[in-house]
Coordinates of C-alpha atoms in Angstrom, one line a residue:
X18 CA -3.2 16.9 -10.0
X19 CA -1.5 14.5 -7.4
X20 CA 1.3 11.8 -8.1
X21 CA 1.7 9.0 -6.0
X22 CA 5.2 7.1 -6.6
X23 CA 6.2 2.8 -5.4
X24 CA 9.0 1.2 -4.2
X25 CA 10.8 -1.5 -3.3
X26 CA 9.2 -4.6 -3.9
X27 CA 11.7 -7.1 -6.1
X28 CA 12.4 -10.8 -6.1
X29 CA 12.6 -12.1 -2.2
X30 CA 13.0 -16.0 -0.9
X31 CA 10.2 -17.7 1.5
X32 CA 10.4 -16.2 4.8
X33 CA 12.6 -13.1 4.0
X34 CA 11.3 -9.2 4.0
X35 CA 10.6 -6.7 1.7
X36 CA 9.4 -3.0 3.0
X37 CA 7.1 -1.1 -0.2
X38 CA 7.1 2.7 0.6
X39 CA 4.7 4.9 -1.7
X40 CA 5.2 9.2 -1.5
X41 CA 2.5 11.3 -2.7
X42 CA 3.8 15.1 -4.2
X43 CA 1.5 17.5 -6.0
X44 CA -1.8 19.3 -5.2
X45 CA -1.8 17.9 -1.2
X46 CA -4.7 18.9 1.0
X47 CA -4.8 16.5 3.7
X48 CA -4.9 13.0 3.6
X49 CA -6.4 10.9 4.3
X50 CA -6.8 7.0 4.1
X51 CA -3.7 4.8 2.5
X52 CA -4.0 1.8 1.5
X53 CA -1.5 -0.9 0.0
X54 CA -3.7 -3.4 -2.4
X55 CA -2.7 -6.3 -4.5
X56 CA -3.6 -8.6 -6.7
X57 CA -1.5 -11.4 -8.3
X58 CA -1.6 -13.5 -11.8
X59 CA -5.8 -14.7 -12.2
X60 CA -6.6 -12.4 -9.9
X61 CA -8.9 -9.9 -8.4
X62 CA -7.6 -6.8 -7.3
X63 CA -7.9 -6.9 -3.1
X64 CA -7.1 -5.2 0.3
X65 CA -3.7 -5.7 2.2
X66 CA -3.6 -2.8 4.7
X67 CA -5.1 0.3 4.9
X68 CA -4.4 3.2 7.4
X69 CA -6.4 5.7 8.3
X70 CA -5.3 9.4 8.9
X71 CA -5.9 8.7 13.0
X72 CA -2.9 6.4 12.2
X73 CA -5.3 2.9 12.5
X74 CA -5.1 0.0 11.3
X75 CA -6.7 -2.8 9.1
X76 CA -5.7 -5.7 7.9
X77 CA -6.5 -9.3 5.7
X78 CA -6.6 -12.1 7.8
X79 CA -4.1 -13.8 5.7
X80 CA -1.1 -10.9 6.1
X81 CA -1.8 -10.0 9.4
X82 CA 0.5 -10.7 11.9
X83 CA 2.9 -10.9 9.4
X84 CA 3.0 -7.2 7.3
X85 CA 3.1 -3.5 9.0
X86 CA 1.2 -0.5 6.9
X87 CA 2.9 2.9 8.5
X88 CA 2.9 6.1 7.7
X89 CA 5.0 9.5 7.5
X90 CA 2.3 12.2 7.2
X91 CA 5.3 14.8 7.1
X92 CA 6.8 13.0 3.6
X93 CA 3.3 12.4 3.0
X94 CA 4.4 8.7 2.9
X95 CA 3.1 4.8 3.1
X96 CA 4.8 2.3 4.0
X97 CA 4.2 -2.1 3.5
X98 CA 6.8 -3.6 6.0
X99 CA 6.4 -7.2 4.8
X100 CA 7.8 -9.9 7.5
X101 CA 8.6 -13.8 6.7
X102 CA 6.9 -13.7 3.0
X103 CA 5.4 -15.9 1.4
X104 CA 4.7 -17.6 -1.4
X105 CA 1.1 -16.7 -2.4
X106 CA 2.4 -13.2 -1.3
X107 CA 3.4 -12.7 -5.1
X108 CA 1.2 -10.3 -7.2
X109 CA 2.0 -6.7 -7.9
X110 CA 1.1 -4.7 -5.1
X111 CA -0.7 -1.0 -5.6
X112 CA -1.1 2.1 -2.6
X113 CA -3.8 4.0 -3.0
X114 CA -4.1 7.3 -1.9
X115 CA -7.3 9.7 0.0
X116 CA -6.9 12.8 -1.1
X117 CA -9.2 15.5 0.7
X118 CA -10.0 18.8 -0.2
X119 CA -12.2 20.3 2.2
X120 CA -16.0 19.8 2.8
X121 CA -16.1 16.1 2.8
X122 CA -15.1 15.9 -0.4
X123 CA -12.3 13.0 -1.4
X124 CA -10.1 12.1 -4.9
X125 CA -8.5 8.4 -4.7
X126 CA -5.0 8.0 -6.3
X127 CA -3.2 4.8 -7.8
X128 CA 0.3 3.6 -8.0
X129 CA 1.8 2.4 -10.9
X130 CA 2.7 -0.2 -9.3
X131 CA 5.5 -2.3 -7.9
X132 CA 6.7 -6.1 -8.6
X133 CA 6.7 -8.7 -5.5
X134 CA 7.9 -11.5 -6.1
X135 CA 8.6 -15.0 -3.6
X136 CA 10.9 -17.8 -4.3
X137 CA 9.6 -20.8 -2.9

């Protein structure tokens, strides 16, 4: 079993910054992709950013140039640095971690979510 603990959400004014953290613990053989999603009220969950085990990253167009995803493999932790925040970034942010168990077998785990609110 794997547990994910998120932290770092909160209330910030437009133009401000926040950093989200997501630490994985438990029965971890290896971690493949680590991804941040978000879900705003009344909207579908959307991918924000992902970082693969080799370090390559992808971002949604809406956050490209403002958000940076990074990971610390020694700590099994993924970060999301969010700068130049906009009211439309307001959402619950979830981390997702793909844990590999060898021979191509992989399971996804989700964090509990952390609220980010950006005031105008």
